[in-house]
Amino acid sequence: MRVLITGAGGQLGGALQRTAPGWADITAIDVDDCDLTDVPMLRARLVVEAPDIILNAAAYTAVDKAESEEALARAINAEAVSAMVAAMAETGGRVVHVSTDYVFDGTASAPYAPDAQRNPQSAYGRTKAEGEDSLRPEDLLVRTAWVYEAGGANFVRTMIRLMNEREELRVVADQVGAPTWATGLARTIWALVEKRATGTFHHCDDGVASWHEFAMAIAEEAHAVGLVARIPVIHPITTA
Ligand SMILES: NC(=O)c1ccc[n+]([C@@H]2O[C@H](COP(=O)([O-])OP(=O)(O)OC[C@H]3O[C@@H](n4cnc5c(N)ncnc54)[C@H](OP(=O)(O)O)[C@@H]3O)[C@@H](O)[C@H]2O)c1
């Protein structure tokens, strides 16, 4: 089965390649191979390659920056997804798309079910929700949250860098989530693809933490394996 992975250099894109099952004949592309903001080029490539499945791990993921770059975020997170779905409708392929907890408003005190009401509160969340809207019943949507991976740009690596630079850190303690290893997410996606699953699924790792609790855990683990010389003082702060 021919599988095209987008976002090849990203956290999930890398994990999908490393965990790929033997039956998957993979082509992995990144922005240098095909810029998703160039819809005509994307469409031409998809129609010619006609993969059986697109695993779309590419995204505009700079959550805060998206507030001032919503058009660019929309081009990558929504318009490119729409082009992928349209191309697969022509060639007979399917799209496996990945989305985010930011499509919800974050006010729930229990985990969101896949059919929970969406209510995005940010530019990033809006563009990701629009991307979801392009999908057909035969496609697959997997939402996740708080993703980290050894090689990625993520909270874990940022914290380890800051812990080596500073003696004190301030970390938000009034937002909670489920930190999720990209490799586990990738395994779930491959398992869903093997089952030819359709519809919407949520995957995150077990447990819950605030960013502050996550930072404390990162400090302890990183110190234990010698990635930080000493555990800094980590002050809990509010989002405000
Ligand atoms: N990270 C999280 O905490 C998190 C949480 C919830 C959901 N998600 C979702 O999970 C999926 C994977 O996220 P991730 O953490 O693996 O993201 P990531 O590490 O930021 O990777 C995103 C990838 O998309 C590529 N990309 C960006 N703009 C592009 C463009 N114009 N054309 C082609 N490729 C482009 C990036 O390439 P460059 O690096 O070269 O720009 C990168 O390879 C995304 O759908 C994201 O919305 C992530």
mmCIF file of C-alpha atoms and ligand atoms in Angstrom:
data_model
loop_
_atom_site.group_PDB
_atom_site.id
_atom_site.type_symbol
_atom_site.label_atom_id
_atom_site.label_comp_id
_atom_site.label_asym_id
_atom_site.label_seq_id
_atom_site.Cartn_x
_atom_site.Cartn_y
_atom_site.Cartn_z
ATOM 1 C CA MET A 1 0.000 0.000 0.000
ATOM 2 C CA ARG A 2 1.458 3.361 -1.052
ATOM 3 C CA VAL A 3 1.477 5.868 1.811
ATOM 4 C CA LEU A 4 2.456 9.527 1.480
ATOM 5 C CA ILE A 5 3.540 11.130 4.756
ATOM 6 C CA THR A 6 3.575 14.935 4.892
ATOM 7 C CA GLY A 7 5.467 16.876 7.550
ATOM 8 C CA ALA A 8 8.287 14.327 7.264
ATOM 9 C CA GLY A 9 10.688 16.417 9.355
ATOM 10 C CA GLY A 10 8.202 17.105 12.159
ATOM 11 C CA GLN A 11 7.708 15.248 15.430
ATOM 12 C CA LEU A 12 4.845 13.050 14.269
ATOM 13 C CA GLY A 13 6.062 12.770 10.676
ATOM 14 C CA GLY A 14 9.369 11.383 11.933
ATOM 15 C CA ALA A 15 7.664 9.008 14.362
ATOM 16 C CA LEU A 16 5.333 7.720 11.619
ATOM 17 C CA GLN A 17 8.347 6.879 9.472
ATOM 18 C CA ARG A 18 10.193 5.129 12.316
ATOM 19 C CA THR A 19 7.159 3.022 13.293
ATOM 20 C CA ALA A 20 5.930 2.229 9.780
ATOM 21 C CA PRO A 21 4.760 -1.367 9.259
ATOM 22 C CA GLY A 22 6.420 -3.492 6.580
ATOM 23 C CA TRP A 23 3.403 -3.363 4.254
ATOM 24 C CA ALA A 24 3.623 0.428 3.920
ATOM 25 C CA ASP A 25 5.457 1.672 0.823
ATOM 26 C CA ILE A 26 6.346 5.128 2.095
ATOM 27 C CA THR A 27 7.115 8.430 0.472
ATOM 28 C CA ALA A 28 7.767 11.134 3.053
ATOM 29 C CA ILE A 29 7.735 14.789 2.023
ATOM 30 C CA ASP A 30 8.410 18.064 3.735
ATOM 31 C CA VAL A 31 8.189 21.722 2.838
ATOM 32 C CA ASP A 32 11.284 21.538 0.601
ATOM 33 C CA ASP A 33 9.668 18.786 -1.513
ATOM 34 C CA CYS A 34 6.212 20.350 -1.639
ATOM 35 C CA ASP A 35 5.130 23.561 0.056
ATOM 36 C CA LEU A 36 1.550 23.003 1.172
ATOM 37 C CA THR A 37 0.741 26.688 0.634
ATOM 38 C CA ASP A 38 1.233 26.063 -3.104
ATOM 39 C CA VAL A 39 -2.097 24.335 -3.723
ATOM 40 C CA PRO A 40 -1.687 23.864 -7.519
ATOM 41 C CA MET A 41 1.689 22.159 -6.977
ATOM 42 C CA LEU A 42 0.294 20.054 -4.106
ATOM 43 C CA ARG A 43 -2.688 18.978 -6.188
ATOM 44 C CA ALA A 44 -0.555 18.125 -9.230
ATOM 45 C CA ARG A 45 1.794 16.047 -7.106
ATOM 46 C CA LEU A 46 -0.998 14.157 -5.356
ATOM 47 C CA VAL A 47 -2.868 13.375 -8.552
ATOM 48 C CA VAL A 48 0.310 12.076 -10.241
ATOM 49 C CA GLU A 49 1.512 10.048 -7.233
ATOM 50 C CA ALA A 50 -2.009 8.873 -6.344
ATOM 51 C CA PRO A 51 -1.101 7.344 -2.966
ATOM 52 C CA ASP A 52 -3.549 4.940 -1.353
ATOM 53 C CA ILE A 53 -3.296 6.967 1.857
ATOM 54 C CA ILE A 54 -2.035 10.413 2.805
ATOM 55 C CA LEU A 55 -0.913 10.608 6.433
ATOM 56 C CA ASN A 56 -1.017 14.348 6.941
ATOM 57 C CA ALA A 57 1.409 15.131 9.742
ATOM 58 C CA ALA A 58 2.215 18.585 8.360
ATOM 59 C CA ALA A 59 0.731 21.612 10.049
ATOM 60 C CA TYR A 60 1.285 25.195 11.025
ATOM 61 C CA THR A 61 1.839 24.487 14.732
ATOM 62 C CA ALA A 62 3.026 27.844 16.131
ATOM 63 C CA VAL A 63 -0.044 28.357 18.324
ATOM 64 C CA ASP A 64 0.709 31.880 19.581
ATOM 65 C CA LYS A 65 2.171 33.161 16.295
ATOM 66 C CA ALA A 66 -0.965 32.022 14.449
ATOM 67 C CA GLU A 67 -2.814 34.980 16.052
ATOM 68 C CA SER A 68 -0.858 37.296 13.739
ATOM 69 C CA GLU A 69 -0.476 34.823 10.842
ATOM 70 C CA GLU A 70 -3.946 33.351 10.608
ATOM 71 C CA ALA A 71 -4.014 33.419 6.785
ATOM 72 C CA LEU A 72 -0.800 31.387 6.588
ATOM 73 C CA ALA A 73 -2.018 29.010 9.291
ATOM 74 C CA ARG A 74 -5.295 28.586 7.389
ATOM 75 C CA ALA A 75 -3.464 27.883 4.109
ATOM 76 C CA ILE A 76 -1.535 25.000 5.715
ATOM 77 C CA ASN A 77 -4.063 23.745 8.280
ATOM 78 C CA ALA A 78 -7.243 24.046 6.208
ATOM 79 C CA GLU A 79 -6.798 24.883 2.519
ATOM 80 C CA ALA A 80 -4.073 22.275 1.958
ATOM 81 C CA VAL A 81 -6.202 19.630 3.709
ATOM 82 C CA SER A 82 -9.120 20.490 1.462
ATOM 83 C CA ALA A 83 -6.831 20.089 -1.579
ATOM 84 C CA MET A 84 -5.621 16.706 -0.279
ATOM 85 C CA VAL A 85 -9.181 15.467 0.153
ATOM 86 C CA ALA A 86 -10.190 16.730 -3.306
ATOM 87 C CA ALA A 87 -7.202 14.997 -4.921
ATOM 88 C CA MET A 88 -7.930 11.705 -3.111
ATOM 89 C CA ALA A 89 -11.576 11.943 -4.180
ATOM 90 C CA GLU A 90 -10.268 11.958 -7.759
ATOM 91 C CA THR A 91 -7.720 9.171 -7.406
ATOM 92 C CA GLY A 92 -9.547 6.894 -4.965
ATOM 93 C CA GLY A 93 -7.237 7.407 -1.966
ATOM 94 C CA ARG A 94 -7.958 8.294 1.663
ATOM 95 C CA VAL A 95 -6.725 11.036 3.975
ATOM 96 C CA VAL A 96 -5.619 10.408 7.552
ATOM 97 C CA HIS A 97 -5.535 13.794 9.195
ATOM 98 C CA VAL A 98 -4.259 14.897 12.602
ATOM 99 C CA SER A 99 -5.835 17.639 14.675
ATOM 100 C CA THR A 100 -5.721 19.151 18.104
ATOM 101 C CA ASP A 101 -7.436 19.769 21.431
ATOM 102 C CA TYR A 102 -7.408 23.473 20.448
ATOM 103 C CA VAL A 103 -10.604 22.846 18.440
ATOM 104 C CA PHE A 104 -12.316 22.719 21.870
ATOM 105 C CA ASP A 105 -12.704 25.659 24.237
ATOM 106 C CA GLY A 106 -10.731 24.021 27.037
ATOM 107 C CA THR A 107 -13.334 24.638 29.729
ATOM 108 C CA ALA A 108 -14.170 20.945 30.309
ATOM 109 C CA SER A 109 -13.000 19.292 33.510
ATOM 110 C CA ALA A 110 -13.007 15.797 31.989
ATOM 111 C CA PRO A 111 -11.466 14.433 28.757
ATOM 112 C CA TYR A 112 -13.277 15.475 25.555
ATOM 113 C CA ALA A 113 -15.102 12.723 23.653
ATOM 114 C CA PRO A 114 -14.469 12.630 19.882
ATOM 115 C CA ASP A 115 -18.009 13.880 19.204
ATOM 116 C CA ALA A 116 -17.843 16.725 21.746
ATOM 117 C CA GLN A 117 -18.941 20.163 20.571
ATOM 118 C CA ARG A 118 -16.050 22.106 19.055
ATOM 119 C CA ASN A 119 -15.575 25.732 20.034
ATOM 120 C CA PRO A 120 -12.089 26.946 19.082
ATOM 121 C CA GLN A 121 -10.872 30.018 20.948
ATOM 122 C CA SER A 122 -7.693 30.765 18.984
ATOM 123 C CA ALA A 123 -6.607 31.363 15.386
ATOM 124 C CA TYR A 124 -4.717 28.048 15.427
ATOM 125 C CA GLY A 125 -7.786 26.212 16.743
ATOM 126 C CA ARG A 126 -10.046 27.820 14.137
ATOM 127 C CA THR A 127 -7.777 26.853 11.250
ATOM 128 C CA LYS A 128 -7.428 23.279 12.547
ATOM 129 C CA ALA A 129 -11.222 22.995 12.908
ATOM 130 C CA GLU A 130 -11.635 24.193 9.312
ATOM 131 C CA GLY A 131 -9.175 21.532 8.182
ATOM 132 C CA GLU A 132 -11.283 18.874 9.922
ATOM 133 C CA ASP A 133 -14.364 20.088 8.057
ATOM 134 C CA SER A 134 -12.899 19.036 4.681
ATOM 135 C CA LEU A 135 -12.759 15.355 5.577
ATOM 136 C CA ARG A 136 -15.158 12.810 4.046
ATOM 137 C CA PRO A 137 -16.786 9.909 5.914
ATOM 138 C CA GLU A 138 -14.165 7.522 4.480
ATOM 139 C CA ASP A 139 -11.261 9.586 5.834
ATOM 140 C CA LEU A 140 -9.798 9.343 9.342
ATOM 141 C CA LEU A 141 -9.300 12.110 11.891
ATOM 142 C CA VAL A 142 -7.059 11.652 14.945
ATOM 143 C CA ARG A 143 -6.917 14.461 17.503
ATOM 144 C CA THR A 144 -4.139 14.672 20.029
ATOM 145 C CA ALA A 145 -2.557 17.101 22.506
ATOM 146 C CA TRP A 146 0.711 18.221 24.128
ATOM 147 C CA VAL A 147 2.933 16.226 21.747
ATOM 148 C CA TYR A 148 6.633 15.736 22.421
ATOM 149 C CA GLU A 149 9.368 13.658 20.826
ATOM 150 C CA ALA A 150 13.106 13.347 21.413
ATOM 151 C CA GLY A 151 14.024 15.244 18.245
ATOM 152 C CA GLY A 152 11.222 17.780 18.059
ATOM 153 C CA ALA A 153 10.661 21.402 18.942
ATOM 154 C CA ASN A 154 8.522 20.947 22.044
ATOM 155 C CA PHE A 155 7.969 21.840 25.698
ATOM 156 C CA VAL A 156 10.279 19.095 27.000
ATOM 157 C CA ARG A 157 13.258 20.277 24.993
ATOM 158 C CA THR A 158 12.531 23.957 25.692
ATOM 159 C CA MET A 159 12.380 23.230 29.424
ATOM 160 C CA ILE A 160 15.649 21.263 29.389
ATOM 161 C CA ARG A 161 17.360 24.140 27.557
ATOM 162 C CA LEU A 162 15.979 26.758 29.990
ATOM 163 C CA MET A 163 16.865 24.608 33.010
ATOM 164 C CA ASN A 164 20.474 24.660 31.853
ATOM 165 C CA GLU A 165 20.416 28.443 31.351
ATOM 166 C CA ARG A 166 18.497 29.704 34.398
ATOM 167 C CA GLU A 167 18.344 29.119 38.126
ATOM 168 C CA GLU A 168 14.618 29.893 38.372
ATOM 169 C CA LEU A 169 11.741 29.292 35.955
ATOM 170 C CA ARG A 170 8.092 30.371 35.982
ATOM 171 C CA VAL A 171 5.671 27.882 34.461
ATOM 172 C CA VAL A 172 1.901 28.037 34.010
ATOM 173 C CA ALA A 173 0.037 25.942 36.572
ATOM 174 C CA ASP A 174 -3.606 26.612 35.661
ATOM 175 C CA GLN A 175 -3.724 24.739 32.335
ATOM 176 C CA VAL A 176 -3.823 20.955 32.410
ATOM 177 C CA GLY A 177 -3.397 18.381 29.667
ATOM 178 C CA ALA A 178 -2.064 14.964 28.812
ATOM 179 C CA PRO A 179 1.547 15.051 27.591
ATOM 180 C CA THR A 180 1.735 12.659 24.653
ATOM 181 C CA TRP A 181 4.727 10.871 23.125
ATOM 182 C CA ALA A 182 4.678 11.213 19.320
ATOM 183 C CA THR A 183 5.903 7.634 18.890
ATOM 184 C CA GLY A 184 2.860 6.259 20.753
ATOM 185 C CA LEU A 185 0.582 8.477 18.684
ATOM 186 C CA ALA A 186 2.223 7.190 15.499
ATOM 187 C CA ARG A 187 1.668 3.564 16.575
ATOM 188 C CA THR A 188 -2.002 4.310 17.223
ATOM 189 C CA ILE A 189 -2.368 5.907 13.796
ATOM 190 C CA TRP A 190 -0.782 2.904 12.052
ATOM 191 C CA ALA A 191 -3.057 0.547 14.038
ATOM 192 C CA LEU A 192 -6.133 2.549 12.997
ATOM 193 C CA VAL A 193 -4.969 2.540 9.368
ATOM 194 C CA GLU A 194 -4.488 -1.246 9.478
ATOM 195 C CA LYS A 195 -8.060 -1.619 10.741
ATOM 196 C CA ARG A 196 -9.271 0.735 7.965
ATOM 197 C CA ALA A 197 -10.858 2.843 10.703
ATOM 198 C CA THR A 198 -12.871 5.882 9.657
ATOM 199 C CA GLY A 199 -14.338 8.761 11.633
ATOM 200 C CA THR A 200 -12.828 10.623 14.573
ATOM 201 C CA PHE A 201 -10.545 9.298 17.335
ATOM 202 C CA HIS A 202 -8.683 10.917 20.212
ATOM 203 C CA HIS A 203 -5.239 9.721 21.299
ATOM 204 C CA CYS A 204 -3.201 11.017 24.199
ATOM 205 C CA ASP A 205 -1.073 9.358 26.846
ATOM 206 C CA ASP A 206 -2.482 8.338 30.203
ATOM 207 C CA GLY A 207 -2.513 10.777 33.106
ATOM 208 C CA VAL A 208 -2.897 14.502 33.429
ATOM 209 C CA ALA A 209 -0.580 17.339 34.436
ATOM 210 C CA SER A 210 -0.386 21.102 34.461
ATOM 211 C CA TRP A 211 2.485 22.645 32.500
ATOM 212 C CA HIS A 212 4.092 23.297 35.894
ATOM 213 C CA GLU A 213 3.746 19.658 36.992
ATOM 214 C CA PHE A 214 5.060 18.541 33.603
ATOM 215 C CA ALA A 215 8.070 20.864 34.029
ATOM 216 C CA MET A 216 8.751 19.445 37.503
ATOM 217 C CA ALA A 217 8.673 15.896 36.107
ATOM 218 C CA ILE A 218 10.938 16.903 33.222
ATOM 219 C CA ALA A 219 13.411 18.439 35.698
ATOM 220 C CA GLU A 220 13.531 15.277 37.819
ATOM 221 C CA GLU A 221 13.912 12.899 34.876
ATOM 222 C CA ALA A 222 16.389 15.110 33.010
ATOM 223 C CA HIS A 223 18.484 15.510 36.164
ATOM 224 C CA ALA A 224 18.440 11.746 36.783
ATOM 225 C CA VAL A 225 19.910 11.046 33.332
ATOM 226 C CA GLY A 226 22.362 13.968 33.412
ATOM 227 C CA LEU A 227 20.634 16.257 30.884
ATOM 228 C CA VAL A 228 20.459 19.075 33.455
ATOM 229 C CA ALA A 229 23.183 19.708 36.005
ATOM 230 C CA ARG A 230 20.847 20.752 38.844
ATOM 231 C CA ILE A 231 17.120 21.047 39.354
ATOM 232 C CA PRO A 232 16.142 24.748 39.209
ATOM 233 C CA VAL A 233 13.435 26.409 41.281
ATOM 234 C CA ILE A 234 10.244 26.198 39.221
ATOM 235 C CA HIS A 235 7.575 28.705 40.279
ATOM 236 C CA PRO A 236 3.918 28.009 39.423
ATOM 237 C CA ILE A 237 2.221 31.000 37.745
ATOM 238 C CA THR A 238 -1.206 31.692 36.265
ATOM 239 C CA THR A 239 -1.836 32.053 32.543
ATOM 240 C CA ALA A 240 -2.796 35.675 33.135
HETATM 241 N N1 LIG B 1 2.823 19.539 18.840
HETATM 242 C C1 LIG B 1 1.736 19.446 19.587
HETATM 243 O O1 LIG B 1 1.761 19.651 20.812
HETATM 244 C C2 LIG B 1 0.417 19.057 18.967
HETATM 245 C C3 LIG B 1 -0.711 18.997 19.787
HETATM 246 C C4 LIG B 1 -1.939 18.644 19.217
HETATM 247 C C5 LIG B 1 -2.024 18.353 17.857
HETATM 248 N N2 LIG B 1 -0.918 18.440 17.093
HETATM 249 C C6 LIG B 1 -1.064 18.156 15.663
HETATM 250 O O2 LIG B 1 -0.272 17.018 15.382
HETATM 251 C C7 LIG B 1 0.224 17.105 14.039
HETATM 252 C C8 LIG B 1 1.724 16.905 14.055
HETATM 253 O O3 LIG B 1 2.314 17.911 14.878
HETATM 254 P P1 LIG B 1 3.869 17.935 15.194
HETATM 255 O O4 LIG B 1 4.019 18.235 16.637
HETATM 256 O O5 LIG B 1 4.548 16.748 14.588
HETATM 257 O O6 LIG B 1 4.275 19.258 14.367
HETATM 258 P P2 LIG B 1 5.723 19.786 13.968
HETATM 259 O O7 LIG B 1 6.776 19.042 14.670
HETATM 260 O O8 LIG B 1 5.627 21.270 14.070
HETATM 261 O O9 LIG B 1 5.806 19.383 12.423
HETATM 262 C C9 LIG B 1 5.029 20.013 11.458
HETATM 263 C C10 LIG B 1 5.615 19.699 10.105
HETATM 264 O O10 LIG B 1 4.853 20.400 9.111
HETATM 265 C C11 LIG B 1 5.760 20.953 8.191
HETATM 266 N N3 LIG B 1 5.225 22.114 7.517
HETATM 267 C C12 LIG B 1 4.935 23.324 8.073
HETATM 268 N N4 LIG B 1 4.558 24.176 7.104
HETATM 269 C C13 LIG B 1 4.600 23.492 5.933
HETATM 270 C C14 LIG B 1 4.328 23.820 4.591
HETATM 271 N N5 LIG B 1 3.943 25.076 4.218
HETATM 272 N N6 LIG B 1 4.482 22.875 3.641
HETATM 273 C C15 LIG B 1 4.884 21.636 3.976
HETATM 274 N N7 LIG B 1 5.163 21.248 5.228
HETATM 275 C C16 LIG B 1 5.020 22.185 6.203
HETATM 276 C C17 LIG B 1 6.940 21.336 9.050
HETATM 277 O O11 LIG B 1 8.072 21.569 8.249
HETATM 278 P P3 LIG B 1 9.191 22.625 8.760
HETATM 279 O O12 LIG B 1 9.630 22.138 10.099
HETATM 280 O O13 LIG B 1 10.218 22.569 7.703
HETATM 281 O O14 LIG B 1 8.464 23.938 8.863
HETATM 282 C C18 LIG B 1 7.073 20.120 9.943
HETATM 283 O O15 LIG B 1 7.791 19.102 9.303
HETATM 284 C C19 LIG B 1 -0.254 18.459 13.524
HETATM 285 O O16 LIG B 1 -1.447 18.290 12.791
HETATM 286 C C20 LIG B 1 -0.554 19.269 14.766
HETATM 287 O O17 LIG B 1 -1.540 20.246 14.540
HETATM 288 C C21 LIG B 1 0.305 18.770 17.601
#
